[in-house]
Coordinates of C-alpha atoms in Angstrom, one line a residue:
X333 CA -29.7 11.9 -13.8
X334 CA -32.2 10.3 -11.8
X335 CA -32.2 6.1 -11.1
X336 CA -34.3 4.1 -10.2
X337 CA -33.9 3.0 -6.5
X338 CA -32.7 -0.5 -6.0
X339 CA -31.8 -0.6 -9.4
X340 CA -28.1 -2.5 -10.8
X341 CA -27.0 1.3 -11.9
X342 CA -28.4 2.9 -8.8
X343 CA -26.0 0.2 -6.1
X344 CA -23.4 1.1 -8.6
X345 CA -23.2 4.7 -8.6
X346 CA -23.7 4.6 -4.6
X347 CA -20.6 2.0 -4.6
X348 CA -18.2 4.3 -7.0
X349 CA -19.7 7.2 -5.1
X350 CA -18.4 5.8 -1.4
X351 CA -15.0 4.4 -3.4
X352 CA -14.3 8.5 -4.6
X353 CA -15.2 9.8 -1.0
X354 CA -12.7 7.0 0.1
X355 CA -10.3 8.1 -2.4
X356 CA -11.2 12.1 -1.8
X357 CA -10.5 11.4 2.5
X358 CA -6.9 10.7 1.6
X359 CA -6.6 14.7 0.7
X360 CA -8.1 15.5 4.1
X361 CA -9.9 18.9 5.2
X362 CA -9.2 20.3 1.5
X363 CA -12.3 21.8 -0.3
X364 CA -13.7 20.0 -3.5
X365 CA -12.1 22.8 -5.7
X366 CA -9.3 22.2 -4.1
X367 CA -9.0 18.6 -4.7
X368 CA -10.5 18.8 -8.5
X369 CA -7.4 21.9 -9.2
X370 CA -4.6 19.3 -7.9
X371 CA -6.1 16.1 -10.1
X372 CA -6.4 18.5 -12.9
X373 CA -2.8 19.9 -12.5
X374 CA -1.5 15.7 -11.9
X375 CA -3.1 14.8 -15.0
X376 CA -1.8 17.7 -17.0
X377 CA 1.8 17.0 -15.6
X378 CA 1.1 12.9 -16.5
X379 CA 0.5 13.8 -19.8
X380 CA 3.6 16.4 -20.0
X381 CA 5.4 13.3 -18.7
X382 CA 4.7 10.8 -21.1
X383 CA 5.6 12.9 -24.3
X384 CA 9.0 12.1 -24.1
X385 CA 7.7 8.4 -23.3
X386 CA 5.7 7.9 -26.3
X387 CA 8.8 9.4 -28.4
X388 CA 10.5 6.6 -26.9
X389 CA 8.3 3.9 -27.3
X390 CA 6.9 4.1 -30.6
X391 CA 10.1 3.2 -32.5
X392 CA 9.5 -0.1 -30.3
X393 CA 5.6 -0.6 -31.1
X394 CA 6.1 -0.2 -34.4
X395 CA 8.2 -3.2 -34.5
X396 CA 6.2 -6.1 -33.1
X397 CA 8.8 -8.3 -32.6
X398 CA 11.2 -6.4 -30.8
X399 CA 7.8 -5.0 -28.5
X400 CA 6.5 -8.5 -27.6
X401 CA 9.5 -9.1 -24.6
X402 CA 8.8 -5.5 -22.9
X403 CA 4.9 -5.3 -23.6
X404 CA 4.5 -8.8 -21.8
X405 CA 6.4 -7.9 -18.7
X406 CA 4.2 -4.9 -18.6
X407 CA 0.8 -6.5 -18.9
X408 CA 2.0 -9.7 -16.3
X409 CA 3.1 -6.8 -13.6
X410 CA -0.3 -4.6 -14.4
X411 CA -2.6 -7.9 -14.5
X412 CA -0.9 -9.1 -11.0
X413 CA -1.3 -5.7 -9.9
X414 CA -4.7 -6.2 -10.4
X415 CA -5.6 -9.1 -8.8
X416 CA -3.9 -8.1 -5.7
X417 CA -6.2 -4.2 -5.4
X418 CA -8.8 -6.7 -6.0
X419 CA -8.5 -9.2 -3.3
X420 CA -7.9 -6.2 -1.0
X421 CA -11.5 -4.3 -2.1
X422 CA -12.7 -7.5 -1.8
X423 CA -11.9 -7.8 1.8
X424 CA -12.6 -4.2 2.5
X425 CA -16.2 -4.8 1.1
X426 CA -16.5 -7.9 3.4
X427 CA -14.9 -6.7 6.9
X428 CA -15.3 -3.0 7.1
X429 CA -19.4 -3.8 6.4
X430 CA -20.6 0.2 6.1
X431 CA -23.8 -0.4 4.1
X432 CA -23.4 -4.2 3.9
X433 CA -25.7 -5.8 6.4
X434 CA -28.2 -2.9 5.5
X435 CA -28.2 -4.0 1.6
X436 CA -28.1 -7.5 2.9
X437 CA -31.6 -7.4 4.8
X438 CA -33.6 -5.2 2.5
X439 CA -35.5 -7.0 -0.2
X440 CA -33.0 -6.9 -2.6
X441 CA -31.1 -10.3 -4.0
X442 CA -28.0 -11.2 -3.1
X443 CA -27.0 -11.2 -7.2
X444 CA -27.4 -7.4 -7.5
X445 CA -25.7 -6.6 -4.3
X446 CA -22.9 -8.5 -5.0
X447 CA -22.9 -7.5 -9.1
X448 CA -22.9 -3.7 -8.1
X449 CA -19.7 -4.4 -5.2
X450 CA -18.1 -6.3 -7.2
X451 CA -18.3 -3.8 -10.1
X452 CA -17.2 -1.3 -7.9
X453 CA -13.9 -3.1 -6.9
X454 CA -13.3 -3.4 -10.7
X455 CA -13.9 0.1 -11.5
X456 CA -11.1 1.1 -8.4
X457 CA -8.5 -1.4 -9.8
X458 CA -8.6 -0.2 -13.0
X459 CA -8.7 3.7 -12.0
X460 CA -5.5 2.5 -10.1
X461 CA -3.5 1.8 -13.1
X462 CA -5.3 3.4 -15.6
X463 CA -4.4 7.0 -13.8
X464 CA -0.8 6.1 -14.6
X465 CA -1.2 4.6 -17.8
X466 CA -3.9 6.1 -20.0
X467 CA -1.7 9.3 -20.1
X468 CA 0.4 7.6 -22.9
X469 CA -1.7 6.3 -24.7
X470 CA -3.9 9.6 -25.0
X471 CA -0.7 10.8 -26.1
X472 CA 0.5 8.5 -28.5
X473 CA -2.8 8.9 -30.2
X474 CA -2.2 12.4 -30.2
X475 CA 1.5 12.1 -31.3
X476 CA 1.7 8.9 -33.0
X477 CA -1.2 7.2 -34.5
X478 CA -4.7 6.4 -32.8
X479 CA -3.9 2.4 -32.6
X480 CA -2.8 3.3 -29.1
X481 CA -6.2 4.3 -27.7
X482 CA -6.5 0.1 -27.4
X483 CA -5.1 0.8 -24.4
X484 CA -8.6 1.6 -23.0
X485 CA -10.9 -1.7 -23.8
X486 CA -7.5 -3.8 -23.2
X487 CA -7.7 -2.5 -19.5
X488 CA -11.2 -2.6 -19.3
X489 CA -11.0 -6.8 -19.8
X490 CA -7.7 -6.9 -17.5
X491 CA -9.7 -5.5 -14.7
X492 CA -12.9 -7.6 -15.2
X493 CA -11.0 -10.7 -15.5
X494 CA -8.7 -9.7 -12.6
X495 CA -11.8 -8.6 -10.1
X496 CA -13.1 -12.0 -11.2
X497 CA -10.4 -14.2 -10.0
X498 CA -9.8 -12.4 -6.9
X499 CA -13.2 -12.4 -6.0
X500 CA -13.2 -16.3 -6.6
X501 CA -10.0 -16.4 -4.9
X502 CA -10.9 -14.1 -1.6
X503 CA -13.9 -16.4 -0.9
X504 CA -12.4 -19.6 -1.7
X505 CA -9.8 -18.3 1.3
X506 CA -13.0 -17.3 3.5
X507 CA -14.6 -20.9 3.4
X508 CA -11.0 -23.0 3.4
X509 CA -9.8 -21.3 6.5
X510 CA -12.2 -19.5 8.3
X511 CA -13.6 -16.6 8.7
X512 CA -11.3 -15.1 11.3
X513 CA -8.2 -16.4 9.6
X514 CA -9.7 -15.5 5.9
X515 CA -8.5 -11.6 6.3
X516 CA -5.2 -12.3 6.9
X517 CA -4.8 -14.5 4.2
X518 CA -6.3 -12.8 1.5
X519 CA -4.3 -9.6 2.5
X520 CA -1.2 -11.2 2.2
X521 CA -2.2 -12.7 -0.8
X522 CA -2.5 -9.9 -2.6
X523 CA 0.9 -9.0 -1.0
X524 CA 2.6 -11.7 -2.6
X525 CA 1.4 -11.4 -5.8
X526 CA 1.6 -7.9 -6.3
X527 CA 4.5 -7.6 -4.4
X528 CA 6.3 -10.8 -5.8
X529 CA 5.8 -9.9 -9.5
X530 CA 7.5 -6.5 -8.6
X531 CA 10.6 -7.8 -6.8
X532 CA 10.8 -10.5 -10.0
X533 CA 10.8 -7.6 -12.3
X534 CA 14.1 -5.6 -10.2
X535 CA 16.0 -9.1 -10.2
X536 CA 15.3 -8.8 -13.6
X537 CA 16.5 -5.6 -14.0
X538 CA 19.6 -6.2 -12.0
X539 CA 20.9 -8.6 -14.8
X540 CA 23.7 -7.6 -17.2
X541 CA 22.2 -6.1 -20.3
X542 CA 24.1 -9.3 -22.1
X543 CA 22.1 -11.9 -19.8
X544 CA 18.3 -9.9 -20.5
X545 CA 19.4 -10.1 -24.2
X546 CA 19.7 -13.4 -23.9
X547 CA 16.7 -14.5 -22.1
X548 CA 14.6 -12.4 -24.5
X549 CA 16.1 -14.4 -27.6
X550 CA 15.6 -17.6 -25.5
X551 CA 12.1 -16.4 -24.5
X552 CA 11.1 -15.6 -28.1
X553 CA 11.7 -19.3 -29.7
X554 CA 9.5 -21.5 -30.3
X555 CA 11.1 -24.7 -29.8
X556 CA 11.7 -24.3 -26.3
X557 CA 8.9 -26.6 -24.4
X558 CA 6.0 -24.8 -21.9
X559 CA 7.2 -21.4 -23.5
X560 CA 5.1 -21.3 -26.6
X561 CA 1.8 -22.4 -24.6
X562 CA 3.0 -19.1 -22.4
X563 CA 3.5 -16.9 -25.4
X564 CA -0.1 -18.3 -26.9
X565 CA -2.1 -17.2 -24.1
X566 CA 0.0 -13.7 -24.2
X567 CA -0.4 -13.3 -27.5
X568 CA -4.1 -11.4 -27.4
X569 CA -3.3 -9.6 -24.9
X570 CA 0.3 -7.8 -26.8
X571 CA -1.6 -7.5 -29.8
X572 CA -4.5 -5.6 -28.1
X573 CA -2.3 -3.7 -26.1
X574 CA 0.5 -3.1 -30.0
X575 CA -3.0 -1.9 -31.7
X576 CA -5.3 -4.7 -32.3
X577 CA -8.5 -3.2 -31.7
X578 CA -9.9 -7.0 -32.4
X579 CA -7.9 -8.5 -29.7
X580 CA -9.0 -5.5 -27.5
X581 CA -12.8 -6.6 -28.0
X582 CA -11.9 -10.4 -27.3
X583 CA -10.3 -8.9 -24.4
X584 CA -13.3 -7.2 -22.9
X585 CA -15.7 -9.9 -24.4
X586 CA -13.5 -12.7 -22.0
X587 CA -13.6 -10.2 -18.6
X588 CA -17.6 -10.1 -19.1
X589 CA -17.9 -13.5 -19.6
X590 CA -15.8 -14.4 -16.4
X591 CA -17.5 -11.1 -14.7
X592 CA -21.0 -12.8 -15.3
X593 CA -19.9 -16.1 -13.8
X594 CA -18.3 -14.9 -10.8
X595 CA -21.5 -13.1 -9.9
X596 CA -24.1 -15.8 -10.8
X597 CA -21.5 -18.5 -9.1
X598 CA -20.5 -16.6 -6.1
X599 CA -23.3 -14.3 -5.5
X600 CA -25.4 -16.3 -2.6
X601 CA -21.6 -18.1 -1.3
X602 CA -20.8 -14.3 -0.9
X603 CA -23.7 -12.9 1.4
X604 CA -23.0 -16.2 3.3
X605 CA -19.6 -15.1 4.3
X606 CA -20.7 -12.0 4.7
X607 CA -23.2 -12.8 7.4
X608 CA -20.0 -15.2 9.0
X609 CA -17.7 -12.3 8.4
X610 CA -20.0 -10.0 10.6
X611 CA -20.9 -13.1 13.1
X612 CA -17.0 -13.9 13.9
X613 CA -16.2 -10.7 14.0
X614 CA -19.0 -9.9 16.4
X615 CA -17.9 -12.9 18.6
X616 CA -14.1 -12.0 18.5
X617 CA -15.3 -8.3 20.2
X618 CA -17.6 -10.5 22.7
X619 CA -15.9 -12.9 24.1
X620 CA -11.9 -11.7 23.6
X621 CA -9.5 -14.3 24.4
X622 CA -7.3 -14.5 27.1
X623 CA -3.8 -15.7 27.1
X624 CA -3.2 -17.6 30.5
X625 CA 0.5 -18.2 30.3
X626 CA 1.2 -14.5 29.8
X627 CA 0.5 -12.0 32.6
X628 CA 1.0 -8.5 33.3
X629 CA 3.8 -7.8 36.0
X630 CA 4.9 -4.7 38.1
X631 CA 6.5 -2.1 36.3
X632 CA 4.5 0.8 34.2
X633 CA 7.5 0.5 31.1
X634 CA 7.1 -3.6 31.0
X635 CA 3.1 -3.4 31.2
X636 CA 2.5 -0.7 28.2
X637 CA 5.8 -2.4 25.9
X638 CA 3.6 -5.3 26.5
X639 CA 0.2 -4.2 25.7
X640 CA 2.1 -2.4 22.7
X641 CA 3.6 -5.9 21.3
X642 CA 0.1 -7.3 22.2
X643 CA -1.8 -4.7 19.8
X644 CA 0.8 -4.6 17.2
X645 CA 0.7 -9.2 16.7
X646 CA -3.9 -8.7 16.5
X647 CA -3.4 -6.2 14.1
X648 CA -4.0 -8.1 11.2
X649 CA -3.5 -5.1 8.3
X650 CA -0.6 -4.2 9.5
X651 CA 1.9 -7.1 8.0
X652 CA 0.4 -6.5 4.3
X653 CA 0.6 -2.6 5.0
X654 CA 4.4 -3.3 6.2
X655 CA 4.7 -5.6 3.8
X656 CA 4.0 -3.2 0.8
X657 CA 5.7 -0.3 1.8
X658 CA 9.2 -2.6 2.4
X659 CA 8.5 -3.8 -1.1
X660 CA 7.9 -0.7 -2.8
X661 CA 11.1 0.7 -1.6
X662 CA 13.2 -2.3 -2.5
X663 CA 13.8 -0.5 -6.4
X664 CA 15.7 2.2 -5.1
X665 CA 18.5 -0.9 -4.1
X666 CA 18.0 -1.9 -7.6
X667 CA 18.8 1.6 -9.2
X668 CA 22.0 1.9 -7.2
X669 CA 23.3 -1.9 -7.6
X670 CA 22.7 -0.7 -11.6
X671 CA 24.8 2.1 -11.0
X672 CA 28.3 1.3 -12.4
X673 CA 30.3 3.7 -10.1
X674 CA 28.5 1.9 -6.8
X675 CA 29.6 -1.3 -5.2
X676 CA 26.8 -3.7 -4.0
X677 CA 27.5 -3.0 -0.3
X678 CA 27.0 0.7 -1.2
X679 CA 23.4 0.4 -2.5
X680 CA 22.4 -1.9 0.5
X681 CA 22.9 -0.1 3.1
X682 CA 21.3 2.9 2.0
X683 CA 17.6 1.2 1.4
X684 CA 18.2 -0.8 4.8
X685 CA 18.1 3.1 6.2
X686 CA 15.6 4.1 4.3
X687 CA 13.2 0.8 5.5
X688 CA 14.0 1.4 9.2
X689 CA 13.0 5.2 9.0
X690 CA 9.7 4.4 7.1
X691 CA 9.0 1.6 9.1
X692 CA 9.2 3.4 12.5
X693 CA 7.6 6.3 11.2
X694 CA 4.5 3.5 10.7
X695 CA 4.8 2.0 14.2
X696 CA 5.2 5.2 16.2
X697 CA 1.6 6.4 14.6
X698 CA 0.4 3.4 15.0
X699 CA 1.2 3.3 18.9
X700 CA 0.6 6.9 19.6
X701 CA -2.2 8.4 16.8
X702 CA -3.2 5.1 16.8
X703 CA -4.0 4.5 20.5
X704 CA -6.9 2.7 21.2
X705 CA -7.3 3.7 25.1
X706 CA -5.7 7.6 25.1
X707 CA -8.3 8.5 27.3
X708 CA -7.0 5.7 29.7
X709 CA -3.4 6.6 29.6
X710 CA -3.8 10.5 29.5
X711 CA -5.4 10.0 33.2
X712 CA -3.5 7.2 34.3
X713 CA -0.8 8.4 37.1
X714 CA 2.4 8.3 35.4
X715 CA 4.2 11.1 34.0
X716 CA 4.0 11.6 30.2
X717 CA 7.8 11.8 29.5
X718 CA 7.6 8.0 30.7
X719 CA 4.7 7.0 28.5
X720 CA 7.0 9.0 25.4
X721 CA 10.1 6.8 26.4
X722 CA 8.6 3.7 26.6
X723 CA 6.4 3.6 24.0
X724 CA 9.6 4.7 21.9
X725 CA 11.2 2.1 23.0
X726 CA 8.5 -0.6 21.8
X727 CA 8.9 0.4 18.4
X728 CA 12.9 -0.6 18.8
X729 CA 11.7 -5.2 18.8
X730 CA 9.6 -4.9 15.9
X731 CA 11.8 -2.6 13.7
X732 CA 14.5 -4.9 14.5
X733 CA 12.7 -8.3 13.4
X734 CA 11.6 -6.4 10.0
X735 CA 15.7 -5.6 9.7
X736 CA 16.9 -8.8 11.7
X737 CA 17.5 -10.9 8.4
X738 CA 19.1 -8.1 6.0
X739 CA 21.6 -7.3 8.1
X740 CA 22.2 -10.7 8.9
X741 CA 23.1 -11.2 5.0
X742 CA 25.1 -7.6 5.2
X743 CA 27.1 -8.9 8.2
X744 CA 28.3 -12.1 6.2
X745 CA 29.9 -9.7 3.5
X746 CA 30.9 -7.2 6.1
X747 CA 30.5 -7.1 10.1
X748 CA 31.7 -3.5 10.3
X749 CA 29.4 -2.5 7.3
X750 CA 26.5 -4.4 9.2
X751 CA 27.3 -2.4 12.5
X752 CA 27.3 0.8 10.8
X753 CA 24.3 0.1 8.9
X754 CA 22.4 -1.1 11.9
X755 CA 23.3 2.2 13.7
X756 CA 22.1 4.3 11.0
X757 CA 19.3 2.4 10.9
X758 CA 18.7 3.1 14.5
X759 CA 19.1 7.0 14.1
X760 CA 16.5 6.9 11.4
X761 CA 13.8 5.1 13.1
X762 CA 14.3 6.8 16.2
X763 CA 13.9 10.6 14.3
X764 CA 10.9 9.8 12.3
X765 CA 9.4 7.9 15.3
X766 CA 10.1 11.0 17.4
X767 CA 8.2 13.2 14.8
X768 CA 5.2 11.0 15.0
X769 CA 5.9 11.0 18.7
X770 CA 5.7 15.1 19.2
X771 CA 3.1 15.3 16.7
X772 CA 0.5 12.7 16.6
X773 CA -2.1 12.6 13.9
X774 CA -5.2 10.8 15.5
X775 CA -7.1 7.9 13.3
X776 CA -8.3 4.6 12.8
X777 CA -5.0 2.1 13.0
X778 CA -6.3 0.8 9.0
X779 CA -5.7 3.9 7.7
X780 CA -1.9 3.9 8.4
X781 CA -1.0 4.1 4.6
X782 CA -3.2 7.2 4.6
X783 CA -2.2 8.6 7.6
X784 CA -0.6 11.8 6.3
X785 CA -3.8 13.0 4.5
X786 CA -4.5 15.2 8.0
X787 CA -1.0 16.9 7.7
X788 CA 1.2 16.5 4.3
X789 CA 3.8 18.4 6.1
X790 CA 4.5 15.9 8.6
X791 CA 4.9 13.2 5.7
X792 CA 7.1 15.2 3.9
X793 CA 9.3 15.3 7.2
X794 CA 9.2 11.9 7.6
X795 CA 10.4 10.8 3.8
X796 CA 13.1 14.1 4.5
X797 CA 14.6 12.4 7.0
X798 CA 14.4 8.6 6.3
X799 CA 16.4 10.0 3.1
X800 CA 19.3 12.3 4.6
X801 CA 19.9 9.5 7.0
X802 CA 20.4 7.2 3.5
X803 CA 22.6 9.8 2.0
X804 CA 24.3 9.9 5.8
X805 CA 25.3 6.2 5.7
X806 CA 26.2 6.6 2.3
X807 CA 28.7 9.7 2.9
X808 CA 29.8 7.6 5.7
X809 CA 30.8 4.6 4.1
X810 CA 32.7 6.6 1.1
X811 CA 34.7 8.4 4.1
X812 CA 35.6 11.7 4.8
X813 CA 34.2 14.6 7.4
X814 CA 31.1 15.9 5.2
X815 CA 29.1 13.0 7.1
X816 CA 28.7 15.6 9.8
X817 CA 26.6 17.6 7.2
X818 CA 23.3 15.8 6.7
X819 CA 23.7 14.5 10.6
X820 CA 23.4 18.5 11.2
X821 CA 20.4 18.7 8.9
X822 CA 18.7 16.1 10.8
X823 CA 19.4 17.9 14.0
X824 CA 18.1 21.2 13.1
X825 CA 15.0 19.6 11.5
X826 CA 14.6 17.4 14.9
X827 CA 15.3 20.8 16.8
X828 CA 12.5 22.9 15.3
X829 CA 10.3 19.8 15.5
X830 CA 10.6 19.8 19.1
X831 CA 10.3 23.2 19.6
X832 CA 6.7 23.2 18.0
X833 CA 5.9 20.1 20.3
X834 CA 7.0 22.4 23.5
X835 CA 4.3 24.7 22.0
X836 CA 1.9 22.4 21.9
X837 CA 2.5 20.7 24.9
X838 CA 1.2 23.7 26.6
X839 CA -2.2 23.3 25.7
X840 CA -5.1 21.3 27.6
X841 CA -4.8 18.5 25.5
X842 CA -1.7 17.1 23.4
X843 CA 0.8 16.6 26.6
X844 CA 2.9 13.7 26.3
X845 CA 1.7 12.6 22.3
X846 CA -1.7 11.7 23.5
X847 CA -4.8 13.3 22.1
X848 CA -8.3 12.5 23.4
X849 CA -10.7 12.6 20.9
X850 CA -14.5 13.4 21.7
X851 CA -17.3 10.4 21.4
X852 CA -17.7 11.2 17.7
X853 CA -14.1 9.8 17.1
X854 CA -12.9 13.8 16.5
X855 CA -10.3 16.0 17.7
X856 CA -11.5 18.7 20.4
X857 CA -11.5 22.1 19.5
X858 CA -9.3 23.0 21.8
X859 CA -6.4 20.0 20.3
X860 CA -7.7 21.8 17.2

């Protein structure tokens, strides 16, 4: 299918196109077959998995009135999760640049540009949730009746009114504060809301089934003042997503409408900040700032722990990245504080052990794949066993400001169970640091979330161990010898580990967790 060149349709496929190869890099080295045999084989298993959902759910959907409580939870945590992929494409597409400035000074307008990116950010939000979702619905059309395929055009207008807010909202942020402040606050942002509608919905679900009952009964009448304005504006989107193909199309007709106006409103705002995202960004690599009161002092350890701390507070993406995967792991507290046979304490401490080991295993790549300078410290004269050690013991000040504050609340119920959590804790950030440590992955420092697309092996370490160490504590605190038995596992997994890194250690390149990479940003063959 050819297009013409410059053409709306033509920006848009070359947009989706760099989205998919963006979406494709997280697989790594694997061939196209490869890659088109595992989405097959997730979207057969998707649909597999919501059979048993659909059996479950259409006794519900075919009641309206018992659906309405459920289905609006639903469409508030998919609309919020919206707006937050949004606001971050939406600062991708301004920062990262790749084609931007080219676009920007050919002789195409600013409207088209900015219809066909911001089309593109719609069409990656909703392939975010649809992935997940569309599964039932295929199914319940196949199983149950075909009112479920409203599913489709009722996404379709979530996303395009979703896009359009967030693009309102991302460069309302870019002209109230700044463009070098702008990034940081539209990434966290989207943190909060996507983040805080998540955590709402697991206090929610820690209620007692006789307290949700009664907020759904409160919920549903219409006497009770602010609620029925709230239930109003909800009420097209629960009857497109219960079947109403009519509500669907008011849907869809609402998102283009908003779509339209975003773009004819914001289009020539947009290649503004574009041209002052690039200019302050420019600048900031120009003319760095220097801090006076601080100053490097004697000591190779002190110097590089600083430099690290230094790196870690510019990093702008890393708080939202942190920041998402602490939430994200917050509803595995919530399945054991639902468990009747667990006390509080007991489900805690666990996901406290579980944050710490996924939390260092992010730092350590950060300060080893990461490294900005490796070239620097590879040939710098200080032995690499001290360059492992300290950098190590960097991660150990951040890790305990992200866990400062729960175990502060853990200690006011228990000071022993605070001091045994903190020490598993410790355990599991130091192993799944050390495993980034032995084996770096070299890559930009934004691509932490996909960091184990170059080795799945080495994530599948890192989640192993984060989650023995959480059974560990849990063993632990229940009492009795068979602690010794996952805190065996982790030794024997550490042990193999750092037998491989003695293997590669040996080579010309790799000694002390620092890889070189060539001037095209690529591992040597001989790291290879």
């Amino acid at each position: 299918m050819r297009l013409e060149p410059g053409s709306f349709p033509w920006l848009l496929a070359h947009d989706v196109r760099q989205n998919w190869r963006r979406f494709t890099g997280m697989f790594g080295a694997a061939r196209p077959r490869t890659i088109a045999a595992v989405l097959l084989a997730g979207t057969g298993l998707l649909h597999l998995a919501a059979w048993p959902a659909v059996d479950w759910l259409s006794p519900y959907l075919h009641t309206a009135q018992t659906a309405t409580t459920p289905v609006a939870v639903f469409l508030v945590c998919a609309f919020t999760w919206m707006i937050a992929q949004s606001l971050f494409g939406a600062t991708r597409t301004l920062y990262d640049r790749g084609d931007l400035d080219l676009l920007l000074g050919s002789p195409l307008t600013a409207r088209r540009i900015f219809a066909a990116k911001t089309a593109a950010i719609t069409a990656s939000t909703l392939g975010s949730i649809a992935f997940l979702t569309l599964p039932i619905a295929n199914m319940g059309a196949l199983l149950d009746r075909p009112e479920w395929l409203s599913a489709y055009p009722t996404l379709l207008g979530l996303a395009l009114i979703a896009t359009s807010i967030a693009i309102a909202l991302s460069i309302g942020l870019f002209f109230l504060v700044g463009p070098r402040r702008a990034r940081v606050y539209t990434q966290m942002t989207g943190v909060c809301i996507g983040g805080g509608f998540v955590l709402a919905a697991q206090i929610a679900a820690m209620l007692p089934q006789a307290t949700r009952e009664s907020l759904a009964v409160w919920m549903s009448g219409a006497e009770v003042p602010g609620l029925s304005a709230i239930r109003s504006l909800l009420s097209v989107p629960i009857d497109a997503t219960l079947g109403d193909f009519g509500a669907a199309a008011w849907i869809v007709v609402i998102g283009a409408v908003m779509f339209a106006a975003a773009v004819t409103l914001l289009a020539e705002r947009f290649a503004r900040a574009s041209i002052a995202a690039n200019g302050a960004s420019a600048s900031s690599n120009q003319e760095p700032k220097v801090s006076v009161r601080h100053k490097f002092r004697p000591g190779v350890a002190r110097s590089l722990r600083y430099k690290e701390w230094r790196c870690l507070a510019r990093d702008h993406n890393l708080f939202a990245q942190l920041g998402l995967q602490i939430i994200y792991t917050i509803p595995i507290a919530v399945i054991l504080l639902r468990s009747e046979m667990m006390p509080a304490m007991l489900a805690i401490a666990p996901t406290i052990v579980l944050i710490a080991g996924q939390v260092a295993a992010s730092l350590a790549w950060i300060m080893v794949s990461g490294e900005d300078a490796p070239e620097l410290i590879a040939t710098a004269p200080v032995a690499p066993s001290a360059v492992n050690r300290t950098k190590l013991t960097a991660i150990a000040l951040p890790l305990f400001a992200v866990l400062a504050l729960p175990l502060l609340g853990l200690a006011l119920l228990s000071l022993k169970l605070a001091i045994l959590t903190a020490l598993f804790a410790a355990g599991a950030g130091a192993s799944t640091a050390l495993v980034n440590l032995w084996h770096p992955m070299p890559g930009n420092r934004r691509g932490m979330l996909r960091r184990h697309s170059q080795s799945k092996l080495i994530g599948l370490v890192e989640h192993g161990l984060a989650v023995i160490w959480s059974f560990a504590i849990m063993i632990a605190l229940i009492g009795g010898i068979a602690v010794l038995i996952p805190m065996g596992l982790v030794a024997c997994v550490l042990w193999v580990w750092r037998a491989k890194y003695r293997k590669k250690s040996a080579a010309p390149y790799g000694r002390g967790g620092i890889v070189p990479l060539d001037m095209a940003g690529q591992l040597p063959s001989a790291a290879n």
